[in-house]
Amino acid sequence: MATVTEPSVTAGPTAGTVRSAREGVPVALWDKQVGLLMRDYPYDSITAARVWGRAMPTR
């Protein structure tokens, strides 16, 4: 019988607090950019938010 173990997660020297891109953007700007992505590309709201979130740098 085989057992499954979870891989251990080790934090490296550059690991820190993970922040969301949405934290640094005002709600109105976020909604506007997501709306523009939905208008210009065949994205639903979830995909548009994901694309916009990945475009934003996190610090």
C-alpha positions as a Python dict, from the first residue, in 0.01 Angstrom:
ca = {
    (1, 'M'): (0, 0, 0),
    (2, 'A'): (140, 340, -97),
    (3, 'T'): (98, 649, 111),
    (4, 'V'): (83, 1002, -20),
    (5, 'T'): (274, 1270, 162),
    (6, 'E'): (243, 1643, 117),
    (7, 'P'): (558, 1812, -13),
    (8, 'S'): (711, 2043, 243),
    (9, 'V'): (707, 2414, 165),
    (10, 'T'): (1027, 2589, 258),
    (11, 'A'): (1056, 2964, 261),
    (12, 'G'): (1369, 3094, 94),
    (13, 'P'): (1559, 3413, 171),
    (14, 'T'): (1341, 3616, -67),
    (15, 'A'): (1013, 3485, 70),
    (16, 'G'): (797, 3740, 239),
    (17, 'T'): (438, 3836, 278),
    (18, 'V'): (240, 3752, -33),
    (19, 'R'): (32, 4050, -136),
    (20, 'S'): (-250, 4071, -380),
    (21, 'A'): (-224, 4312, -672),
    (22, 'R'): (-574, 4426, -587),
    (23, 'E'): (-460, 4567, -252),
    (24, 'G'): (-273, 4854, -417),
    (25, 'V'): (-538, 4958, -670),
    (26, 'P'): (-851, 5159, -591),
    (27, 'V'): (-1174, 4965, -646),
    (28, 'A'): (-1299, 5205, -916),
    (29, 'L'): (-978, 5170, -1118),
    (30, 'W'): (-978, 4791, -1079),
    (31, 'D'): (-1338, 4765, -1200),
    (32, 'K'): (-1272, 5000, -1492),
    (33, 'Q'): (-969, 4803, -1613),
    (34, 'V'): (-1150, 4470, -1579),
    (35, 'G'): (-1442, 4617, -1775),
    (36, 'L'): (-1208, 4734, -2051),
    (37, 'L'): (-1051, 4389, -2076),
    (38, 'M'): (-1397, 4233, -2102),
    (39, 'R'): (-1492, 4484, -2371),
    (40, 'D'): (-1180, 4437, -2582),
    (41, 'Y'): (-1116, 4065, -2537),
    (42, 'P'): (-1338, 3758, -2508),
    (43, 'Y'): (-1287, 3735, -2130),
    (44, 'D'): (-1539, 3678, -1857),
    (45, 'S'): (-1501, 3881, -1537),
    (46, 'I'): (-1292, 3618, -1358),
    (47, 'T'): (-1043, 3581, -1641),
    (48, 'A'): (-1021, 3958, -1691),
    (49, 'A'): (-950, 4010, -1320),
    (50, 'R'): (-682, 3740, -1329),
    (51, 'V'): (-515, 3897, -1634),
    (52, 'W'): (-527, 4245, -1482),
    (53, 'G'): (-395, 4115, -1149),
    (54, 'R'): (-96, 3953, -1315),
    (55, 'A'): (-17, 4273, -1503),
    (56, 'M'): (11, 4469, -1179),
    (57, 'P'): (347, 4457, -999),
    (58, 'T'): (341, 4354, -634),
    (59, 'R'): (588, 4488, -381),
}
